[in-house]
CSV table of N, CA and C in Angstrom, one decimal:
chain,number,residue,atom,x,y,z
A,1,UNK,N,199.3,64.3,-87.2
A,1,UNK,CA,200.2,63.3,-86.6
A,1,UNK,C,201.4,64.1,-86.1
A,2,UNK,N,201.8,63.9,-84.9
A,2,UNK,CA,202.9,64.6,-84.2
A,2,UNK,C,204.2,63.9,-84.6
A,3,UNK,N,205.2,64.6,-85.1
A,3,UNK,CA,206.5,64.1,-85.4
A,3,UNK,C,207.4,64.2,-84.2
A,4,UNK,N,208.0,63.1,-83.8
A,4,UNK,CA,208.9,63.1,-82.6
A,4,UNK,C,210.2,63.9,-82.9
A,5,UNK,N,210.7,64.5,-81.8
A,5,UNK,CA,212.0,65.2,-82.0
A,5,UNK,C,213.1,64.3,-82.5
A,6,UNK,N,213.1,63.0,-82.2
A,6,UNK,CA,214.1,62.1,-82.7
A,6,UNK,C,214.0,61.9,-84.2
A,7,UNK,N,212.7,61.8,-84.6
A,7,UNK,CA,212.5,61.6,-86.1
A,7,UNK,C,212.9,62.9,-86.8
A,8,UNK,N,212.5,64.0,-86.3
A,8,UNK,CA,212.9,65.3,-86.9
A,8,UNK,C,214.4,65.4,-87.0
A,9,UNK,N,215.1,65.1,-85.9
A,9,UNK,CA,216.6,65.2,-85.9
A,9,UNK,C,217.2,64.2,-86.8
A,10,UNK,N,216.7,63.0,-86.9
A,10,UNK,CA,217.2,62.0,-87.8
A,10,UNK,C,217.1,62.4,-89.2
A,11,UNK,N,215.9,62.9,-89.6
A,11,UNK,CA,215.7,63.4,-91.0
A,11,UNK,C,216.7,64.5,-91.3
A,12,UNK,N,216.9,65.4,-90.4
A,12,UNK,CA,217.8,66.5,-90.6
A,12,UNK,C,219.2,66.0,-90.8
A,13,UNK,N,219.6,65.0,-90.0
A,13,UNK,CA,221.0,64.4,-90.2
A,13,UNK,C,221.1,63.7,-91.6
A,14,UNK,N,220.0,63.1,-92.0
A,14,UNK,CA,220.0,62.4,-93.3
A,14,UNK,C,220.2,63.4,-94.4
A,15,UNK,N,219.4,64.5,-94.3
A,15,UNK,CA,219.5,65.6,-95.3
A,15,UNK,C,220.9,66.2,-95.3
A,16,UNK,N,221.4,66.5,-94.1
A,16,UNK,CA,222.8,67.0,-94.0
A,16,UNK,C,223.8,66.1,-94.7
A,17,UNK,N,223.6,64.8,-94.6
A,17,UNK,CA,224.5,63.8,-95.1
A,17,UNK,C,224.3,63.6,-96.6
A,18,UNK,N,223.2,64.2,-97.2
A,18,UNK,CA,223.0,64.1,-98.6
A,18,UNK,C,222.0,63.1,-99.1
A,19,UNK,N,221.3,62.4,-98.2
A,19,UNK,CA,220.3,61.4,-98.6
A,19,UNK,C,219.3,61.9,-99.6
A,20,UNK,N,219.0,63.2,-99.5
A,20,UNK,CA,218.0,63.7,-100.4
A,20,UNK,C,218.5,64.0,-101.8
A,21,UNK,N,219.8,63.8,-102.0
A,21,UNK,CA,220.4,64.0,-103.3
A,21,UNK,C,220.9,62.8,-104.0
A,22,UNK,N,220.8,61.6,-103.3
A,22,UNK,CA,221.2,60.3,-103.9
A,22,UNK,C,220.1,59.6,-104.6
A,23,UNK,N,220.2,59.4,-105.9
A,23,UNK,CA,219.2,58.7,-106.6
A,23,UNK,C,219.0,57.3,-106.0
A,24,UNK,N,217.7,56.8,-106.0
A,24,UNK,CA,217.4,55.5,-105.5
A,24,UNK,C,216.0,55.1,-106.1
A,25,UNK,N,215.7,53.8,-106.3
A,25,UNK,CA,214.4,53.5,-106.8
A,25,UNK,C,213.3,54.2,-106.0
A,26,UNK,N,212.4,54.8,-106.8
A,26,UNK,CA,211.3,55.5,-106.2
A,26,UNK,C,211.6,57.0,-105.8
A,27,UNK,N,212.8,57.5,-106.4
A,27,UNK,CA,213.1,58.9,-106.1
A,27,UNK,C,214.5,59.0,-105.6
A,28,UNK,N,214.6,59.4,-104.3
A,28,UNK,CA,215.9,59.6,-103.7
A,28,UNK,C,216.1,58.6,-102.5
A,29,UNK,N,217.3,58.5,-102.0
A,29,UNK,CA,217.5,57.6,-100.9
A,29,UNK,C,216.7,58.1,-99.7
A,30,UNK,N,216.5,59.4,-99.5
A,30,UNK,CA,215.7,59.9,-98.4
A,30,UNK,C,214.3,59.4,-98.5
A,31,UNK,N,213.7,59.5,-99.8
A,31,UNK,CA,212.3,59.0,-100.0
A,31,UNK,C,212.2,57.5,-99.6
A,32,UNK,N,213.2,56.7,-100.0
A,32,UNK,CA,213.2,55.3,-99.7
A,32,UNK,C,213.2,55.1,-98.2
A,33,UNK,N,214.1,55.8,-97.5
A,33,UNK,CA,214.2,55.7,-96.0
A,33,UNK,C,212.9,56.1,-95.4
A,34,UNK,N,212.3,57.2,-95.8
A,34,UNK,CA,211.0,57.6,-95.3
A,34,UNK,C,210.0,56.5,-95.5
A,35,UNK,N,210.0,55.9,-96.6
A,35,UNK,CA,209.0,54.8,-96.9
A,35,UNK,C,209.2,53.6,-96.0
A,36,UNK,N,210.5,53.2,-95.8
A,36,UNK,CA,210.8,52.1,-94.9
A,36,UNK,C,210.3,52.4,-93.5
A,37,UNK,N,210.6,53.6,-93.0
A,37,UNK,CA,210.1,54.0,-91.7
A,37,UNK,C,208.6,53.9,-91.7
A,38,UNK,N,207.9,54.4,-92.7
A,38,UNK,CA,206.4,54.4,-92.7
A,38,UNK,C,205.9,53.0,-92.7
A,39,UNK,N,206.6,52.1,-93.5
A,39,UNK,CA,206.1,50.7,-93.5
A,39,UNK,C,206.3,50.1,-92.2
A,40,UNK,N,207.4,50.3,-91.5
A,40,UNK,CA,207.6,49.8,-90.1
A,40,UNK,C,206.5,50.3,-89.2
A,41,UNK,N,206.2,51.6,-89.3
A,41,UNK,CA,205.2,52.2,-88.5
A,41,UNK,C,203.8,51.6,-88.8
A,42,UNK,N,203.5,51.3,-90.0
A,42,UNK,CA,202.3,50.6,-90.4
A,42,UNK,C,202.2,49.2,-89.8
A,43,UNK,N,203.3,48.6,-89.6
A,43,UNK,CA,203.4,47.3,-89.0
A,43,UNK,C,203.4,47.4,-87.5
A,44,UNK,N,203.3,48.6,-87.0
A,44,UNK,CA,203.3,48.8,-85.5
A,44,UNK,C,204.6,48.4,-84.9
A,45,UNK,N,205.8,48.6,-85.6
A,45,UNK,CA,207.1,48.3,-85.0
A,45,UNK,C,207.3,49.3,-83.9
A,46,UNK,N,208.1,48.9,-82.9
A,46,UNK,CA,208.4,49.8,-81.8
A,46,UNK,C,209.3,51.0,-82.3
A,47,UNK,N,209.3,52.1,-81.6
A,47,UNK,CA,210.0,53.3,-82.1
A,47,UNK,C,211.5,53.1,-82.5
A,48,UNK,N,212.2,52.3,-81.7
A,48,UNK,CA,213.6,52.1,-82.0
A,48,UNK,C,213.8,51.5,-83.4
A,49,UNK,N,213.0,50.5,-83.7
A,49,UNK,CA,213.1,49.8,-85.0
A,49,UNK,C,212.6,50.7,-86.1
A,50,UNK,N,211.6,51.6,-85.9
A,50,UNK,CA,211.2,52.5,-86.9
A,50,UNK,C,212.4,53.5,-87.2
A,51,UNK,N,213.0,54.0,-86.2
A,51,UNK,CA,214.1,54.9,-86.4
A,51,UNK,C,215.3,54.2,-87.1
A,52,UNK,N,215.5,53.0,-86.7
A,52,UNK,CA,216.6,52.2,-87.4
A,52,UNK,C,216.2,52.1,-88.9
A,53,UNK,N,214.9,51.8,-89.2
A,53,UNK,CA,214.5,51.7,-90.6
A,53,UNK,C,214.7,53.0,-91.3
A,54,UNK,N,214.5,54.2,-90.7
A,54,UNK,CA,214.8,55.4,-91.3
A,54,UNK,C,216.2,55.6,-91.6
A,55,UNK,N,217.1,55.1,-90.7
A,55,UNK,CA,218.5,55.4,-90.8
A,55,UNK,C,219.3,54.2,-91.3
A,56,UNK,N,218.6,53.1,-91.8
A,56,UNK,CA,219.3,51.8,-92.0
A,56,UNK,C,220.5,51.9,-93.0
A,57,UNK,N,220.5,52.9,-93.9
A,57,UNK,CA,221.6,53.0,-94.9
A,57,UNK,C,222.7,54.0,-94.5
A,58,UNK,N,222.7,54.5,-93.3
A,58,UNK,CA,223.6,55.5,-92.9
A,58,UNK,C,225.1,55.1,-93.1
A,59,UNK,N,225.4,53.8,-92.8
A,59,UNK,CA,226.8,53.3,-93.0
A,59,UNK,C,226.9,52.5,-94.2
A,60,UNK,N,225.9,52.6,-95.2
A,60,UNK,CA,225.9,51.8,-96.3
A,60,UNK,C,225.4,50.4,-95.9
A,61,UNK,N,225.1,49.6,-96.9
A,61,UNK,CA,224.7,48.2,-96.7
A,61,UNK,C,225.4,47.3,-97.7
A,62,UNK,N,225.2,46.0,-97.5
A,62,UNK,CA,225.8,45.1,-98.4
A,62,UNK,C,225.2,45.3,-99.8
A,63,UNK,N,224.0,45.7,-99.9
A,63,UNK,CA,223.3,46.0,-101.2
A,63,UNK,C,223.4,47.4,-101.7
A,64,UNK,N,223.8,48.3,-100.8
A,64,UNK,CA,223.9,49.8,-101.2
A,64,UNK,C,225.1,50.3,-100.5
A,65,UNK,N,226.3,50.2,-101.1
A,65,UNK,CA,227.5,50.5,-100.4
A,65,UNK,C,227.9,51.9,-100.2
A,66,UNK,N,227.0,52.9,-100.5
A,66,UNK,CA,227.3,54.3,-100.4
A,66,UNK,C,227.0,54.8,-99.0
A,67,UNK,N,228.0,54.9,-98.1
A,67,UNK,CA,227.6,55.3,-96.7
A,67,UNK,C,227.3,56.8,-96.7
A,68,UNK,N,226.4,57.2,-95.8
A,68,UNK,CA,226.1,58.6,-95.6
A,68,UNK,C,227.0,59.1,-94.5
A,69,UNK,N,227.4,58.2,-93.5
A,69,UNK,CA,228.2,58.5,-92.4
A,69,UNK,C,229.3,57.5,-92.3
A,70,UNK,N,230.5,57.9,-91.9
A,70,UNK,CA,231.5,56.8,-91.6
A,70,UNK,C,231.2,56.2,-90.3
A,71,UNK,N,231.7,55.0,-90.1
A,71,UNK,CA,231.5,54.3,-88.9
A,71,UNK,C,232.0,55.0,-87.6
A,72,UNK,N,233.0,55.9,-87.8
A,72,UNK,CA,233.5,56.6,-86.6
A,72,UNK,C,232.5,57.7,-86.2
A,73,UNK,N,231.4,57.8,-86.8
A,73,UNK,CA,230.4,58.7,-86.4
A,73,UNK,C,229.2,58.0,-85.7
A,74,UNK,N,229.4,56.8,-85.3
A,74,UNK,CA,228.3,56.1,-84.6
A,74,UNK,C,227.7,56.8,-83.4
A,75,UNK,N,228.6,57.5,-82.7
A,75,UNK,CA,228.1,58.2,-81.5
A,75,UNK,C,227.2,59.3,-81.9
A,76,UNK,N,227.5,60.0,-83.0
A,76,UNK,CA,226.6,61.1,-83.5
A,76,UNK,C,225.2,60.5,-83.9
A,77,UNK,N,225.2,59.4,-84.6
A,77,UNK,CA,223.9,58.8,-84.9
A,77,UNK,C,223.1,58.4,-83.7
A,78,UNK,N,223.9,57.7,-82.7
A,78,UNK,CA,223.2,57.3,-81.5
A,78,UNK,C,222.7,58.5,-80.7
A,79,UNK,N,223.3,59.6,-80.7
A,79,UNK,CA,222.8,60.8,-80.0
A,79,UNK,C,221.5,61.3,-80.6
A,80,UNK,N,221.3,61.0,-81.8
A,80,UNK,CA,220.0,61.4,-82.5
A,80,UNK,C,218.9,60.4,-82.4
A,81,UNK,N,219.2,59.1,-82.6
A,81,UNK,CA,218.2,58.1,-82.7
A,81,UNK,C,218.2,57.2,-81.5
A,82,UNK,N,219.2,57.3,-80.6
A,82,UNK,CA,219.3,56.4,-79.4
A,82,UNK,C,220.2,55.2,-79.7
A,83,UNK,N,220.7,54.7,-78.6
A,83,UNK,CA,221.7,53.6,-78.7
A,83,UNK,C,221.1,52.3,-79.3
A,84,UNK,N,219.9,52.0,-78.9
A,84,UNK,CA,219.2,50.8,-79.4
A,84,UNK,C,219.0,50.8,-80.9
A,85,UNK,N,218.5,51.9,-81.4
A,85,UNK,CA,218.3,52.1,-82.8
A,85,UNK,C,219.6,52.1,-83.6
A,86,UNK,N,220.6,52.8,-83.1
A,86,UNK,CA,221.9,52.8,-83.7
A,86,UNK,C,222.5,51.4,-83.8
A,87,UNK,N,222.4,50.6,-82.8
A,87,UNK,CA,222.9,49.3,-82.8
A,87,UNK,C,222.2,48.4,-83.9
A,88,UNK,N,220.9,48.6,-84.1
A,88,UNK,CA,220.2,47.9,-85.2
A,88,UNK,C,220.8,48.4,-86.5
A,89,UNK,N,221.0,49.7,-86.7
A,89,UNK,CA,221.5,50.2,-87.9
A,89,UNK,C,222.9,49.6,-88.2
A,90,UNK,N,223.7,49.6,-87.2
A,90,UNK,CA,225.1,49.1,-87.4
A,90,UNK,C,225.1,47.6,-87.8
A,91,UNK,N,224.2,46.8,-87.1
A,91,UNK,CA,224.1,45.4,-87.4
A,91,UNK,C,223.6,45.2,-88.9
A,92,UNK,N,222.6,46.0,-89.3
A,92,UNK,CA,222.1,45.9,-90.6
A,92,UNK,C,223.1,46.3,-91.6
A,93,UNK,N,223.8,47.4,-91.4
A,93,UNK,CA,224.8,47.9,-92.3
A,93,UNK,C,226.0,46.9,-92.5
A,94,UNK,N,226.4,46.3,-91.4
A,94,UNK,CA,227.5,45.5,-91.4
A,94,UNK,C,227.2,44.0,-91.9
A,95,UNK,N,226.0,43.7,-92.0
A,95,UNK,CA,225.6,42.3,-92.4
A,95,UNK,C,226.1,41.9,-93.8
A,96,UNK,N,226.9,40.9,-93.8
A,96,UNK,CA,227.3,40.2,-95.0
A,96,UNK,C,226.2,39.2,-95.3
A,97,UNK,N,225.3,39.6,-96.2
A,97,UNK,CA,224.0,38.9,-96.4
A,97,UNK,C,224.2,37.5,-96.9
A,98,UNK,N,225.1,37.3,-97.8
A,98,UNK,CA,225.3,35.9,-98.4
A,98,UNK,C,225.7,34.9,-97.3
A,99,UNK,N,226.5,35.3,-96.3
A,99,UNK,CA,226.9,34.5,-95.2
A,99,UNK,C,225.9,34.4,-94.1
A,100,UNK,N,225.2,35.5,-93.9
A,100,UNK,CA,224.2,35.6,-92.8
A,100,UNK,C,222.9,34.9,-93.1
A,101,UNK,N,222.3,35.2,-94.2
A,101,UNK,CA,220.9,34.7,-94.5
A,101,UNK,C,220.7,33.2,-94.3
A,102,UNK,N,221.6,32.4,-94.7
A,102,UNK,CA,221.4,30.9,-94.6
A,102,UNK,C,221.1,30.4,-93.1
A,103,UNK,N,221.7,31.1,-92.1
A,103,UNK,CA,221.6,30.6,-90.8
A,103,UNK,C,220.6,31.5,-89.9
A,104,UNK,N,220.1,32.5,-90.5
A,104,UNK,CA,219.3,33.5,-89.7
A,104,UNK,C,218.1,32.9,-89.0
A,105,UNK,N,217.5,31.9,-89.5
A,105,UNK,CA,216.3,31.3,-88.9
A,105,UNK,C,216.6,30.1,-88.0
A,106,UNK,N,217.9,29.8,-87.8
A,106,UNK,CA,218.2,28.6,-87.1
A,106,UNK,C,218.7,28.9,-85.7
A,107,UNK,N,218.9,27.9,-84.9
A,107,UNK,CA,219.4,28.1,-83.5
A,107,UNK,C,220.8,28.6,-83.4
A,108,UNK,N,221.6,28.4,-84.5
A,108,UNK,CA,223.0,28.9,-84.5
A,108,UNK,C,223.1,30.1,-85.4
A,109,UNK,N,222.1,31.0,-85.4
A,109,UNK,CA,222.1,32.2,-86.2
A,109,UNK,C,223.4,33.0,-85.8
A,110,UNK,N,224.0,33.5,-86.8
A,110,UNK,CA,225.2,34.4,-86.7
A,110,UNK,C,225.1,35.5,-87.7
A,111,UNK,N,225.6,36.7,-87.2
A,111,UNK,CA,225.7,37.8,-88.1
A,111,UNK,C,227.2,37.9,-88.5
A,112,UNK,N,227.4,37.8,-89.8
A,112,UNK,CA,228.7,37.9,-90.4
A,112,UNK,C,228.9,39.4,-90.8
A,113,UNK,N,229.9,40.0,-90.3
A,113,UNK,CA,230.1,41.4,-90.4
A,113,UNK,C,231.1,41.7,-91.6
A,114,UNK,N,230.5,42.4,-92.5
A,114,UNK,CA,231.3,42.8,-93.7
A,114,UNK,C,232.4,43.8,-93.4
A,115,UNK,N,232.3,44.5,-92.4
A,115,UNK,CA,233.3,45.5,-92.0
A,115,UNK,C,234.5,44.8,-91.3
A,116,UNK,N,234.2,43.9,-90.4
A,116,UNK,CA,235.3,43.3,-89.6
A,116,UNK,C,235.7,41.9,-90.1
A,117,UNK,N,234.9,41.2,-90.8
A,117,UNK,CA,235.1,39.9,-91.2
A,117,UNK,C,234.8,38.9,-90.1
A,118,UNK,N,234.2,39.3,-89.0
A,118,UNK,CA,233.9,38.4,-87.9
A,118,UNK,C,232.5,37.9,-88.0
A,119,UNK,N,232.2,36.9,-87.3
A,119,UNK,CA,230.8,36.4,-87.1
A,119,UNK,C,230.5,36.2,-85.7
A,120,UNK,N,229.3,36.8,-85.3
A,120,UNK,CA,228.9,36.7,-83.9
A,120,UNK,C,227.6,36.1,-83.7
A,121,UNK,N,227.3,35.4,-82.6
A,121,UNK,CA,226.0,34.8,-82.4
A,121,UNK,C,224.9,35.9,-82.4
A,122,UNK,N,223.7,35.6,-82.9
A,122,UNK,CA,222.6,36.5,-82.9
A,122,UNK,C,221.6,36.1,-81.9
A,123,UNK,N,221.0,37.0,-81.2
A,123,UNK,CA,220.0,36.7,-80.2
A,123,UNK,C,218.6,36.6,-81.0
A,124,UNK,N,217.6,36.1,-80.4
A,124,UNK,CA,216.3,36.0,-81.0
A,124,UNK,C,215.8,37.4,-81.4
A,125,UNK,N,216.0,38.3,-80.4
A,125,UNK,CA,215.5,39.7,-80.7
A,125,UNK,C,216.2,40.3,-81.8
A,126,UNK,N,217.5,40.1,-81.9
A,126,UNK,CA,218.3,40.7,-83.0
A,126,UNK,C,217.9,40.1,-84.4
A,127,UNK,N,217.6,38.8,-84.4
A,127,UNK,CA,217.2,38.2,-85.7
A,127,UNK,C,215.8,38.7,-86.1
A,128,UNK,N,214.9,38.9,-85.1
A,128,UNK,CA,213.6,39.4,-85.4
A,128,UNK,C,213.7,40.8,-86.0
A,129,UNK,N,214.4,41.7,-85.3
A,129,UNK,CA,214.6,43.0,-85.8
A,129,UNK,C,215.2,43.0,-87.2
A,130,UNK,N,216.2,42.2,-87.4
A,130,UNK,CA,216.9,42.2,-88.7
A,130,UNK,C,215.9,41.7,-89.8
A,131,UNK,N,215.2,40.7,-89.5
A,131,UNK,CA,214.2,40.1,-90.5
A,131,UNK,C,213.2,41.2,-90.8
A,132,UNK,N,212.6,41.8,-89.8
A,132,UNK,CA,211.6,42.8,-90.0
A,132,UNK,C,212.1,44.0,-90.9
A,133,UNK,N,213.3,44.5,-90.5
A,133,UNK,CA,213.9,45.6,-91.3
A,133,UNK,C,214.2,45.2,-92.7
A,134,UNK,N,214.7,44.0,-92.8
A,134,UNK,CA,215.0,43.5,-94.2
A,134,UNK,C,213.8,43.4,-95.0
A,135,UNK,N,212.7,42.9,-94.4
A,135,UNK,CA,211.4,42.8,-95.2
A,135,UNK,C,210.9,44.2,-95.6
A,136,UNK,N,211.0,45.2,-94.6
A,136,UNK,CA,210.5,46.5,-95.0
A,136,UNK,C,211.4,47.1,-96.1
A,137,UNK,N,212.7,47.0,-96.0
A,137,UNK,CA,213.6,47.5,-97.0
A,137,UNK,C,213.3,46.9,-98.4
A,138,UNK,N,213.3,45.5,-98.4
A,138,UNK,CA,213.2,44.8,-99.7
A,138,UNK,C,211.8,45.0,-100.3
A,139,UNK,N,210.8,45.1,-99.5
A,139,UNK,CA,209.4,45.3,-100.0
A,139,UNK,C,209.3,46.7,-100.6
A,140,UNK,N,209.9,47.7,-100.0
A,140,UNK,CA,209.9,49.0,-100.6
A,140,UNK,C,210.6,49.0,-102.0
A,141,UNK,N,211.7,48.3,-102.1
A,141,UNK,CA,212.4,48.2,-103.4
A,141,UNK,C,211.5,47.5,-104.4
A,142,UNK,N,210.8,46.4,-104.0
A,142,UNK,CA,210.0,45.7,-104.9
A,142,UNK,C,208.7,46.5,-105.3
A,143,UNK,N,208.2,47.3,-104.4
A,143,UNK,CA,207.0,48.1,-104.7
A,143,UNK,C,207.4,49.2,-105.7
A,144,UNK,N,208.6,49.8,-105.5
A,144,UNK,CA,208.9,51.0,-106.3
A,144,UNK,C,209.6,50.6,-107.6
A,145,UNK,N,210.1,49.4,-107.8
A,145,UNK,CA,210.9,49.0,-109.0
A,145,UNK,C,210.4,47.7,-109.5
A,146,UNK,N,209.5,47.7,-110.5
A,146,UNK,CA,209.0,46.5,-111.1
A,146,UNK,C,210.1,45.5,-111.6
A,147,UNK,N,211.1,46.1,-112.2
A,147,UNK,CA,212.2,45.3,-112.7
A,147,UNK,C,212.9,44.5,-111.5
A,148,UNK,N,213.1,45.2,-110.4
A,148,UNK,CA,213.7,44.6,-109.2
A,148,UNK,C,212.8,43.5,-108.7
A,149,UNK,N,211.5,43.7,-108.7
A,149,UNK,CA,210.5,42.7,-108.3
A,149,UNK,C,210.5,41.5,-109.2
A,150,UNK,N,210.6,41.8,-110.5
A,150,UNK,CA,210.6,40.7,-111.5
A,150,UNK,C,211.9,39.8,-111.3
A,151,UNK,N,213.0,40.5,-111.1
A,151,UNK,CA,214.3,39.8,-110.9
A,151,UNK,C,214.5,39.1,-109.6
A,152,UNK,N,214.0,39.7,-108.5
A,152,UNK,CA,214.3,39.2,-107.2
A,152,UNK,C,213.1,38.8,-106.4
A,153,UNK,N,211.9,39.0,-106.9
A,153,UNK,CA,210.7,38.7,-106.1
A,153,UNK,C,210.6,37.3,-105.7
A,154,UNK,N,210.9,36.3,-106.5
A,154,UNK,CA,210.7,34.9,-106.2
A,154,UNK,C,211.7,34.5,-105.1
A,155,UNK,N,213.0,35.0,-105.2
A,155,UNK,CA,214.0,34.7,-104.2
A,155,UNK,C,213.6,35.4,-102.8
A,156,UNK,N,213.1,36.6,-102.9
A,156,UNK,CA,212.7,37.3,-101.7
A,156,UNK,C,211.5,36.6,-101.0
A,157,UNK,N,210.6,36.1,-101.8
A,157,UNK,CA,209.5,35.4,-101.2
A,157,UNK,C,210.0,34.1,-100.5
A,158,UNK,N,210.9,33.4,-101.2
A,158,UNK,CA,211.5,32.2,-100.6
A,158,UNK,C,212.2,32.6,-99.3
A,159,UNK,N,213.0,33.7,-99.3
A,159,UNK,CA,213.7,34.1,-98.1
A,159,UNK,C,212.7,34.4,-96.9
A,160,UNK,N,211.7,35.2,-97.2
A,160,UNK,CA,210.7,35.6,-96.2
A,160,UNK,C,209.8,34.5,-95.8
A,161,UNK,N,209.6,33.5,-96.7
A,161,UNK,CA,208.8,32.3,-96.2
A,161,UNK,C,209.6,31.6,-95.2
A,162,UNK,N,210.9,31.4,-95.5
A,162,UNK,CA,211.8,30.7,-94.5
A,162,UNK,C,211.9,31.5,-93.2
A,163,UNK,N,211.9,32.8,-93.3
A,163,UNK,CA,212.0,33.7,-92.1
A,163,UNK,C,210.7,34.0,-91.5
A,164,UNK,N,209.6,33.4,-92.0
A,164,UNK,CA,208.3,33.7,-91.5
A,164,UNK,C,208.2,33.7,-90.0
A,165,UNK,N,208.8,32.7,-89.2
A,165,UNK,CA,208.7,32.8,-87.8
A,165,UNK,C,209.3,34.0,-87.1
A,166,UNK,N,210.1,34.7,-87.9
A,166,UNK,CA,210.8,35.9,-87.3
A,166,UNK,C,210.0,37.2,-87.6
A,167,UNK,N,209.0,37.1,-88.5
A,167,UNK,CA,208.3,38.3,-89.0
A,167,UNK,C,207.0,38.4,-88.2
A,168,UNK,N,206.6,39.7,-88.1
A,168,UNK,CA,205.2,39.9,-87.5
A,168,UNK,C,204.2,39.6,-88.6
A,169,UNK,N,203.0,39.4,-88.1
A,169,UNK,CA,201.9,39.0,-89.1
A,169,UNK,C,201.7,40.1,-90.1
A,170,UNK,N,201.9,41.4,-89.7
A,170,UNK,CA,201.7,42.5,-90.7
A,170,UNK,C,202.8,42.4,-91.8
A,171,UNK,N,204.0,42.2,-91.4
A,171,UNK,CA,205.1,42.1,-92.3
A,171,UNK,C,204.9,40.9,-93.3
A,172,UNK,N,204.5,39.8,-92.7
A,172,UNK,CA,204.3,38.6,-93.6
A,172,UNK,C,203.1,38.8,-94.5
A,173,UNK,N,202.0,39.5,-94.1
A,173,UNK,CA,200.9,39.8,-95.0
A,173,UNK,C,201.4,40.7,-96.1
A,174,UNK,N,202.2,41.7,-95.9
A,174,UNK,CA,202.8,42.5,-96.9
A,174,UNK,C,203.6,41.7,-97.9
A,175,UNK,N,204.5,40.8,-97.3
A,175,UNK,CA,205.3,40.0,-98.2
A,175,UNK,C,204.5,39.2,-99.2
A,176,UNK,N,203.5,38.5,-98.7
A,176,UNK,CA,202.6,37.7,-99.5
A,176,UNK,C,201.9,38.6,-100.5
A,177,UNK,N,201.4,39.7,-100.1
A,177,UNK,CA,200.6,40.6,-101.0
A,177,UNK,C,201.5,41.1,-102.1
A,178,UNK,N,202.7,41.6,-101.8
A,178,UNK,CA,203.5,42.2,-102.8
A,178,UNK,C,204.3,41.2,-103.7
A,179,UNK,N,204.8,40.1,-103.0
A,179,UNK,CA,205.6,39.1,-103.7
A,179,UNK,C,204.9,37.9,-104.1
A,180,UNK,N,203.7,37.7,-103.7
A,180,UNK,CA,203.0,36.4,-104.0
A,180,UNK,C,202.7,36.2,-105.4
A,181,UNK,N,202.7,37.2,-106.3
A,181,UNK,CA,202.4,37.1,-107.7
A,181,UNK,C,203.7,36.9,-108.5
A,182,UNK,N,204.8,36.8,-107.9
A,182,UNK,CA,206.1,36.8,-108.7
A,182,UNK,C,206.4,35.4,-109.1
């Protein structure tokens, strides 16, 4: 399998930022990011979403607040993975989950930004990307950490069942397979 220059450069940036030294369920943060990228690839996600999956924790997240890069380095990340993938990363990192999740599947979906405190309307494409990336991330955590799956599996299955119209068939199949026994 040929590794794209963008993928190689993104991994190098992640290593430079220390992702290979940060403990995370299943090993290191870098190992988790690689698995999220691989899961999205297995689901046949487009390249920009795969690269966003690899870099989704660059600015930290609502669930993992340790940023690898400060937000003022957005241009650096975009130069490596492209503007579309970087925008997905920024949206994912900035998402205030508790405020965003309840409306994500509705016609008035809004992304609530934990960095700025603002809420902006979400397009259908943005909500699909966000749902797919969220599923890939959470399913990796559930697969690698049985305690996480025991504590959060039922709620995650409920979330992904509600978001089912936003998920690809491959993502939904994985959700049911991994979380269906919780």
